[in-house]
Amino acid sequence: MKRDARVFVAGGTTLPGRALIDVLRAERFTRLVGIGADEPDVTDAAATEAFFAAARPEYVFLCAGKSGGIGLNRAYPVELMRDNLLATTNVLHAAHRAGTARLLYLASSCAYPKHAPQPLAVGALGTGPMEPTSEAYATAKFAGWKLCAAYRREYGCRFVTGFPANAFGPHDDFGADSGHVIPALIRRAHDAKVRGDAELVVWGTGTPRREFVYARDLARACLFVAENYEGDAPINLGGGTDVSIADVASAVADVVGFRGRIRFDAAHPDGAPLKALDSAPLREMGWRAEADFRAALAETYDWFLHHRATEGTGHARRAI
Ligand code: GFB
């Protein structure tokens, strides 16, 4: 990818979108288009078409669409599904019409069947029912992948789909009810510490396992794939190890400095029992995650401490 090519990150305020813009800037991409106030509302077809016709991005990273943790998925399946379907269909079509040279679409690991063999290899996609708590959102992500594949087949568009592991990092939604497990627990552990609570409540049994990827690593993986991968098959964007939610809760409590007891509340759902990606294809191309999990948690907490008053508090919910 030429460093002076026009690059558009659709969803520049999402967790992966923000990290991508930082990585692209660090890699000296000089012509990022549609940044900040210039970003069109990609759920609006006409605004998206007009933006693409004027800005003519050569490379597109499609990170747009609302997302959230298990709580948000259960409360707002319509908003999550609809927003992602609209954003994806609009951006893919506008990119096709504007002759975008290459596009990477970010799907989600929750589009895999709930009980697929682990680690999740892309061949398992579509082989069984999805986890019910996130089925609406995950179906939109699955459809996005299929639509990319359809544009590839029918129009020869160089659209590639990546399936990321559970991402976390600065600029996340730190809402106690709406966020993913790491930002939600950071908020709850921090509030519990400040109030001097005796216990921190963690949803579910603590036994599910997730593979986490630090947002900066995910952004690096996206750029790496855009520059090095041209296959028809989608590609998993992971490369870390899976961790139990109980271990995540202990690590968060430690980083935040919460010294009380951790209590698991099984009245909340566990969701999928295990989600770990088979990222061998990415590894074989030479890509490696760099972040250390604990250090990345500490960096994320540090960001939360400095920004929580203005940002990161229930983004997804507010936007809905
Ligand atoms: O992060 P999370 O919502 O992602 O939950 P999913 C992961 C696990 O952490 C589940 C447990 O077993 C939760 O029950 N957990 C414990 C908590 N405490 C909390 C908490 O305070 N908040 C949250 N959110 N979880 C999401 C999907 O599922 O994964 C989305 O719902 C999306 O659609 C995302 O795809 C990547 O992996 O369970």
Short mmCIF file of C-alpha atoms and ligand atoms in Angstrom, two decimals:
data_model
loop_
_atom_site.label_atom_id
_atom_site.label_comp_id
_atom_site.label_asym_id
_atom_site.label_seq_id
_atom_site.Cartn_x
_atom_site.Cartn_y
_atom_site.Cartn_z
CA MET A 1 0.00 0.00 0.00
CA LYS A 2 1.45 3.33 -1.05
CA ARG A 3 1.79 5.71 1.89
CA ASP A 4 0.20 8.53 -0.10
CA ALA A 5 -2.86 6.46 -1.14
CA ARG A 6 -6.26 7.70 -0.01
CA VAL A 7 -7.35 5.51 2.93
CA PHE A 8 -10.75 5.55 4.62
CA VAL A 9 -11.47 3.96 7.99
CA ALA A 10 -15.27 3.57 8.12
CA GLY A 11 -16.15 3.58 11.81
CA GLY A 12 -13.26 5.78 12.85
CA THR A 13 -14.69 6.23 16.36
CA THR A 14 -15.09 2.53 17.10
CA LEU A 15 -12.50 0.68 19.19
CA PRO A 16 -10.76 -0.94 16.20
CA GLY A 17 -11.30 2.13 14.00
CA ARG A 18 -9.55 4.49 16.43
CA ALA A 19 -6.65 2.08 16.82
CA LEU A 20 -6.38 1.72 13.04
CA ILE A 21 -6.17 5.46 12.50
CA ASP A 22 -3.35 5.61 15.08
CA VAL A 23 -1.48 2.73 13.43
CA LEU A 24 -1.94 4.18 9.93
CA ARG A 25 -0.60 7.53 11.12
CA ALA A 26 2.35 5.84 12.83
CA GLU A 27 3.02 3.99 9.56
CA ARG A 28 3.09 7.36 7.79
CA PHE A 29 -0.06 7.11 5.70
CA THR A 30 -0.48 10.74 4.75
CA ARG A 31 -3.91 10.86 3.12
CA LEU A 32 -6.49 9.53 5.53
CA VAL A 33 -9.90 10.65 4.28
CA GLY A 34 -13.19 10.92 6.17
CA ILE A 35 -11.53 11.54 9.53
CA GLY A 36 -13.43 13.05 12.48
CA ALA A 37 -16.19 15.47 11.46
CA ASP A 38 -15.59 14.54 7.78
CA GLU A 39 -16.71 10.96 8.36
CA PRO A 40 -20.08 10.35 6.70
CA ASP A 41 -22.93 8.61 8.47
CA VAL A 42 -22.49 5.29 6.73
CA THR A 43 -25.95 4.10 7.75
CA ASP A 44 -27.18 6.73 5.27
CA ALA A 45 -26.83 5.36 1.72
CA ALA A 46 -26.92 8.74 -0.04
CA ALA A 47 -24.32 10.30 2.33
CA THR A 48 -22.07 7.26 1.86
CA GLU A 49 -22.34 7.35 -1.95
CA ALA A 50 -21.64 11.10 -2.00
CA PHE A 51 -18.60 10.71 0.26
CA PHE A 52 -17.11 7.90 -1.85
CA ALA A 53 -17.76 9.79 -5.09
CA ALA A 54 -15.93 12.85 -3.76
CA ALA A 55 -13.14 11.31 -1.66
CA ARG A 56 -12.55 8.21 -3.86
CA PRO A 57 -10.74 6.18 -1.21
CA GLU A 58 -8.33 3.64 -2.68
CA TYR A 59 -8.23 1.51 0.48
CA VAL A 60 -11.07 1.02 2.94
CA PHE A 61 -11.15 -0.54 6.39
CA LEU A 62 -14.77 -1.28 7.31
CA CYS A 63 -15.03 -1.11 11.12
CA ALA A 64 -18.37 0.72 11.20
CA GLY A 65 -21.42 -0.53 13.06
CA LYS A 66 -22.42 -0.56 16.70
CA SER A 67 -21.22 -3.36 18.95
CA GLY A 68 -21.25 -4.15 22.62
CA GLY A 69 -21.02 -6.80 25.28
CA ILE A 70 -23.44 -9.56 26.10
CA GLY A 71 -25.71 -7.13 28.01
CA LEU A 72 -26.12 -4.74 25.08
CA ASN A 73 -26.68 -7.62 22.69
CA ARG A 74 -29.52 -8.96 24.81
CA ALA A 75 -31.14 -5.53 25.28
CA TYR A 76 -30.76 -4.08 21.76
CA PRO A 77 -30.68 -6.85 19.12
CA VAL A 78 -32.65 -4.73 16.62
CA GLU A 79 -30.39 -1.66 16.85
CA LEU A 80 -27.20 -3.72 16.67
CA MET A 81 -28.33 -5.81 13.72
CA ARG A 82 -29.89 -2.99 11.75
CA ASP A 83 -27.00 -0.59 12.23
CA ASN A 84 -24.47 -3.19 11.08
CA LEU A 85 -26.53 -4.29 8.08
CA LEU A 86 -27.02 -0.70 6.92
CA ALA A 87 -23.38 0.34 7.43
CA THR A 88 -22.05 -2.74 5.69
CA THR A 89 -24.35 -2.76 2.67
CA ASN A 90 -23.84 0.99 2.12
CA VAL A 91 -20.05 0.97 2.39
CA LEU A 92 -19.55 -2.15 0.28
CA HIS A 93 -21.77 -0.84 -2.49
CA ALA A 94 -20.22 2.64 -2.48
CA ALA A 95 -16.69 1.13 -2.50
CA HIS A 96 -17.64 -1.05 -5.46
CA ARG A 97 -19.10 1.89 -7.38
CA ALA A 98 -16.15 4.15 -6.59
CA GLY A 99 -13.63 1.52 -7.72
CA THR A 100 -11.93 1.12 -4.31
CA ALA A 101 -8.80 -0.96 -4.90
CA ARG A 102 -9.00 -3.01 -1.72
CA LEU A 103 -11.27 -3.29 1.32
CA LEU A 104 -10.98 -5.15 4.62
CA TYR A 105 -14.26 -5.85 6.41
CA LEU A 106 -14.16 -6.59 10.13
CA ALA A 107 -16.68 -9.27 11.08
CA SER A 108 -16.80 -10.83 14.57
CA SER A 109 -15.89 -14.12 16.21
CA CYS A 110 -19.46 -14.37 17.52
CA ALA A 111 -20.53 -15.27 13.95
CA TYR A 112 -19.05 -18.74 14.56
CA PRO A 113 -21.34 -21.56 15.67
CA LYS A 114 -21.65 -21.73 19.46
CA HIS A 115 -20.32 -25.29 19.62
CA ALA A 116 -17.83 -25.32 16.74
CA PRO A 117 -14.57 -27.23 17.35
CA GLN A 118 -11.89 -25.09 18.98
CA PRO A 119 -9.82 -23.27 17.99
CA LEU A 120 -12.30 -21.79 15.53
CA ALA A 121 -11.14 -22.28 11.93
CA VAL A 122 -12.88 -20.38 9.13
CA GLY A 123 -14.14 -23.69 7.68
CA ALA A 124 -16.47 -23.94 10.71
CA LEU A 125 -18.39 -20.77 9.79
CA GLY A 126 -22.01 -21.56 9.02
CA THR A 127 -21.87 -25.16 10.23
CA GLY A 128 -24.18 -24.75 13.24
CA PRO A 129 -26.37 -22.41 15.29
CA MET A 130 -24.84 -19.26 16.79
CA GLU A 131 -24.81 -18.23 20.45
CA PRO A 132 -28.39 -16.96 21.04
CA THR A 133 -27.45 -13.87 23.12
CA SER A 134 -25.66 -12.25 20.15
CA GLU A 135 -27.42 -13.95 17.25
CA ALA A 136 -28.93 -10.79 15.72
CA TYR A 137 -25.62 -8.88 15.68
CA ALA A 138 -23.68 -11.97 14.63
CA THR A 139 -26.09 -12.67 11.76
CA ALA A 140 -25.44 -9.15 10.44
CA LYS A 141 -21.68 -9.82 10.66
CA PHE A 142 -22.13 -13.16 8.90
CA ALA A 143 -24.17 -11.44 6.17
CA GLY A 144 -21.43 -8.82 5.80
CA TRP A 145 -18.89 -11.55 5.13
CA LYS A 146 -21.18 -13.19 2.56
CA LEU A 147 -21.81 -9.84 0.88
CA CYS A 148 -18.05 -9.21 0.56
CA ALA A 149 -17.71 -12.66 -0.98
CA ALA A 150 -20.57 -11.90 -3.37
CA TYR A 151 -18.93 -8.64 -4.55
CA ARG A 152 -15.70 -10.58 -5.07
CA ARG A 153 -17.47 -13.22 -7.12
CA GLU A 154 -19.80 -11.05 -9.17
CA TYR A 155 -17.72 -7.91 -9.67
CA GLY A 156 -14.16 -9.05 -8.92
CA CYS A 157 -13.91 -6.58 -6.00
CA ARG A 158 -10.87 -7.16 -3.80
CA PHE A 159 -12.90 -7.29 -0.60
CA VAL A 160 -11.49 -9.44 2.24
CA THR A 161 -13.19 -10.35 5.53
CA GLY A 162 -11.36 -10.64 8.85
CA PHE A 163 -12.80 -12.30 11.96
CA PRO A 164 -11.22 -10.63 15.03
CA ALA A 165 -10.89 -12.12 18.52
CA ASN A 166 -12.50 -10.18 21.42
CA ALA A 167 -10.82 -6.77 21.26
CA PHE A 168 -10.15 -4.34 24.13
CA GLY A 169 -8.22 -1.15 24.68
CA PRO A 170 -8.47 2.64 25.00
CA HIS A 171 -11.60 4.36 23.61
CA ASP A 172 -13.74 1.32 24.38
CA ASP A 173 -17.26 1.52 25.83
CA PHE A 174 -16.65 1.36 29.59
CA GLY A 175 -20.36 1.16 30.44
CA ALA A 176 -20.93 -1.27 33.33
CA ASP A 177 -23.93 -2.82 31.57
CA SER A 178 -23.21 -2.19 27.90
CA GLY A 179 -19.48 -2.83 27.53
CA HIS A 180 -17.57 -5.99 26.81
CA VAL A 181 -16.21 -7.89 29.78
CA ILE A 182 -12.85 -6.10 30.13
CA PRO A 183 -14.03 -2.46 30.00
CA ALA A 184 -17.17 -3.30 32.04
CA LEU A 185 -15.08 -4.95 34.77
CA ILE A 186 -12.55 -2.11 34.73
CA ARG A 187 -15.39 0.31 35.40
CA ARG A 188 -17.00 -1.86 38.05
CA ALA A 189 -13.73 -2.69 39.82
CA HIS A 190 -12.71 0.96 39.79
CA ASP A 191 -16.06 2.11 41.21
CA ALA A 192 -15.94 -0.67 43.82
CA LYS A 193 -12.44 0.40 44.88
CA VAL A 194 -13.45 4.05 45.17
CA ARG A 195 -16.55 3.17 47.23
CA GLY A 196 -14.62 0.68 49.36
CA ASP A 197 -16.98 -2.18 48.46
CA ALA A 198 -16.24 -5.61 49.88
CA GLU A 199 -17.01 -7.44 46.66
CA LEU A 200 -16.92 -7.15 42.89
CA VAL A 201 -19.74 -8.86 41.03
CA VAL A 202 -18.76 -10.69 37.83
CA TRP A 203 -21.45 -11.97 35.47
CA GLY A 204 -21.85 -15.69 34.84
CA THR A 205 -19.84 -18.56 36.27
CA GLY A 206 -16.34 -17.32 35.43
CA THR A 207 -15.62 -20.53 33.49
CA PRO A 208 -16.07 -19.29 29.87
CA ARG A 209 -12.84 -18.66 28.03
CA ARG A 210 -12.13 -15.93 25.49
CA GLU A 211 -9.22 -15.05 23.29
CA PHE A 212 -8.50 -11.35 23.66
CA VAL A 213 -6.63 -9.12 21.26
CA TYR A 214 -5.35 -5.67 22.19
CA ALA A 215 -6.84 -3.04 19.86
CA ARG A 216 -3.40 -1.89 18.69
CA ASP A 217 -2.47 -5.45 17.71
CA LEU A 218 -5.81 -5.87 15.94
CA ALA A 219 -5.13 -2.68 13.98
CA ARG A 220 -1.64 -3.92 13.08
CA ALA A 221 -3.16 -7.22 11.95
CA CYS A 222 -5.69 -5.36 9.77
CA LEU A 223 -2.96 -3.38 8.03
CA PHE A 224 -0.85 -6.52 7.62
CA VAL A 225 -3.76 -8.39 6.02
CA ALA A 226 -4.62 -5.47 3.74
CA GLU A 227 -1.02 -5.44 2.53
CA ASN A 228 -0.35 -9.17 2.36
CA TYR A 229 -3.50 -11.25 1.98
CA GLU A 230 -5.50 -11.61 -1.18
CA GLY A 231 -7.36 -14.94 -0.74
CA ASP A 232 -11.05 -15.67 -1.27
CA ALA A 233 -11.35 -17.24 2.20
CA PRO A 234 -11.90 -15.00 5.22
CA ILE A 235 -9.06 -14.78 7.73
CA ASN A 236 -9.04 -14.93 11.53
CA LEU A 237 -7.41 -12.01 13.33
CA GLY A 238 -6.19 -13.43 16.62
CA GLY A 239 -2.91 -14.80 17.79
CA GLY A 240 -3.15 -14.60 21.54
CA THR A 241 -4.09 -17.27 24.05
CA ASP A 242 -7.48 -17.82 25.60
CA VAL A 243 -8.13 -16.77 29.20
CA SER A 244 -10.95 -17.73 31.59
CA ILE A 245 -13.30 -14.97 32.72
CA ALA A 246 -12.31 -15.77 36.32
CA ASP A 247 -8.68 -15.05 35.42
CA VAL A 248 -9.70 -11.89 33.57
CA ALA A 249 -11.57 -10.69 36.67
CA SER A 250 -8.54 -11.36 38.92
CA ALA A 251 -6.21 -9.60 36.49
CA VAL A 252 -8.54 -6.58 36.24
CA ALA A 253 -8.93 -6.41 40.04
CA ASP A 254 -5.15 -6.52 40.37
CA VAL A 255 -4.47 -3.82 37.79
CA VAL A 256 -7.19 -1.56 39.22
CA GLY A 257 -6.09 -2.20 42.81
CA PHE A 258 -9.41 -3.62 44.02
CA ARG A 259 -8.58 -5.84 47.02
CA GLY A 260 -12.04 -7.19 47.90
CA ARG A 261 -13.71 -10.48 47.05
CA ILE A 262 -14.79 -11.50 43.55
CA ARG A 263 -18.31 -12.96 43.40
CA PHE A 264 -19.68 -14.75 40.32
CA ASP A 265 -23.36 -14.12 39.64
CA ALA A 266 -24.67 -17.08 37.66
CA ALA A 267 -28.02 -15.32 37.17
CA HIS A 268 -26.26 -13.61 34.24
CA PRO A 269 -25.58 -15.68 31.12
CA ASP A 270 -22.16 -17.08 30.24
CA GLY A 271 -22.64 -16.82 26.49
CA ALA A 272 -20.42 -19.09 24.41
CA PRO A 273 -18.36 -21.48 26.57
CA LEU A 274 -15.13 -20.91 24.63
CA LYS A 275 -14.06 -18.65 21.79
CA ALA A 276 -10.49 -19.04 20.59
CA LEU A 277 -9.51 -18.44 16.98
CA ASP A 278 -7.33 -20.59 14.79
CA SER A 279 -5.02 -17.87 13.50
CA ALA A 280 -2.47 -20.22 11.91
CA PRO A 281 -2.90 -18.65 8.42
CA LEU A 282 -2.02 -15.20 9.81
CA ARG A 283 0.89 -16.64 11.78
CA GLU A 284 2.19 -18.53 8.76
CA MET A 285 2.29 -15.27 6.83
CA GLY A 286 4.62 -13.97 9.54
CA TRP A 287 2.34 -11.83 11.71
CA ARG A 288 2.66 -11.90 15.53
CA ALA A 289 0.73 -10.13 18.30
CA GLU A 290 3.03 -7.90 20.34
CA ALA A 291 1.03 -6.89 23.40
CA ASP A 292 1.46 -8.52 26.79
CA PHE A 293 -2.05 -9.07 28.24
CA ARG A 294 -1.29 -7.58 31.67
CA ALA A 295 0.56 -4.59 30.27
CA ALA A 296 -2.27 -3.96 27.82
CA LEU A 297 -4.81 -4.11 30.66
CA ALA A 298 -2.74 -1.60 32.62
CA GLU A 299 -2.54 0.71 29.60
CA THR A 300 -6.31 0.44 29.14
CA TYR A 301 -6.97 1.25 32.81
CA ASP A 302 -4.62 4.18 32.58
CA TRP A 303 -6.58 5.51 29.60
CA PHE A 304 -9.84 5.01 31.50
CA LEU A 305 -8.48 6.97 34.47
CA HIS A 306 -7.56 9.92 32.29
CA HIS A 307 -10.59 10.01 30.02
CA ARG A 308 -13.55 8.51 31.78
CA ALA A 309 -15.11 11.89 32.53
CA THR A 310 -15.48 12.74 28.86
CA GLU A 311 -15.22 9.54 26.85
CA GLY A 312 -15.75 5.85 26.89
CA THR A 313 -18.81 5.87 29.11
CA GLY A 314 -21.52 3.96 27.35
CA HIS A 315 -20.73 5.00 23.76
CA ALA A 316 -22.68 2.19 22.23
CA ARG A 317 -25.73 2.68 24.42
CA ARG A 318 -25.74 6.47 23.98
CA ALA A 319 -25.45 6.10 20.25
CA ILE A 320 -28.45 3.79 20.20
O1 GFB B 1 -17.28 -9.50 26.67
P1 GFB B 1 -18.53 -10.27 26.53
O2 GFB B 1 -19.80 -9.54 26.62
O3 GFB B 1 -18.34 -11.01 25.17
O4 GFB B 1 -18.57 -11.40 27.68
P2 GFB B 1 -18.90 -12.32 24.47
C1 GFB B 1 -17.56 -12.36 27.81
C2 GFB B 1 -17.81 -13.20 29.04
O5 GFB B 1 -17.58 -12.40 30.21
C3 GFB B 1 -19.21 -13.78 29.19
C4 GFB B 1 -18.64 -12.57 31.13
O6 GFB B 1 -19.11 -15.10 29.71
C5 GFB B 1 -19.84 -12.87 30.24
O7 GFB B 1 -20.88 -13.49 30.99
N1 GFB B 1 -18.77 -11.36 31.97
C6 GFB B 1 -18.52 -11.29 33.29
C7 GFB B 1 -19.14 -10.14 31.55
N2 GFB B 1 -18.76 -10.06 33.77
C8 GFB B 1 -19.14 -9.32 32.70
C9 GFB B 1 -19.52 -7.95 32.55
O8 GFB B 1 -19.56 -7.17 33.48
N3 GFB B 1 -19.83 -7.54 31.29
C10 GFB B 1 -19.78 -8.37 30.21
N4 GFB B 1 -20.09 -7.90 29.00
N5 GFB B 1 -19.46 -9.68 30.33
C11 GFB B 1 -19.84 -10.63 22.80
C12 GFB B 1 -21.03 -10.58 21.87
O9 GFB B 1 -19.96 -11.79 23.46
O10 GFB B 1 -18.61 -10.69 22.06
C13 GFB B 1 -20.87 -9.52 20.89
O11 GFB B 1 -22.21 -10.46 22.65
C14 GFB B 1 -19.47 -9.40 20.26
O12 GFB B 1 -21.81 -9.73 19.89
C15 GFB B 1 -18.34 -9.65 21.24
O13 GFB B 1 -19.34 -10.29 19.22
C16 GFB B 1 -16.99 -9.87 20.56
O14 GFB B 1 -17.72 -12.92 23.78
O15 GFB B 1 -19.62 -13.24 25.37
#
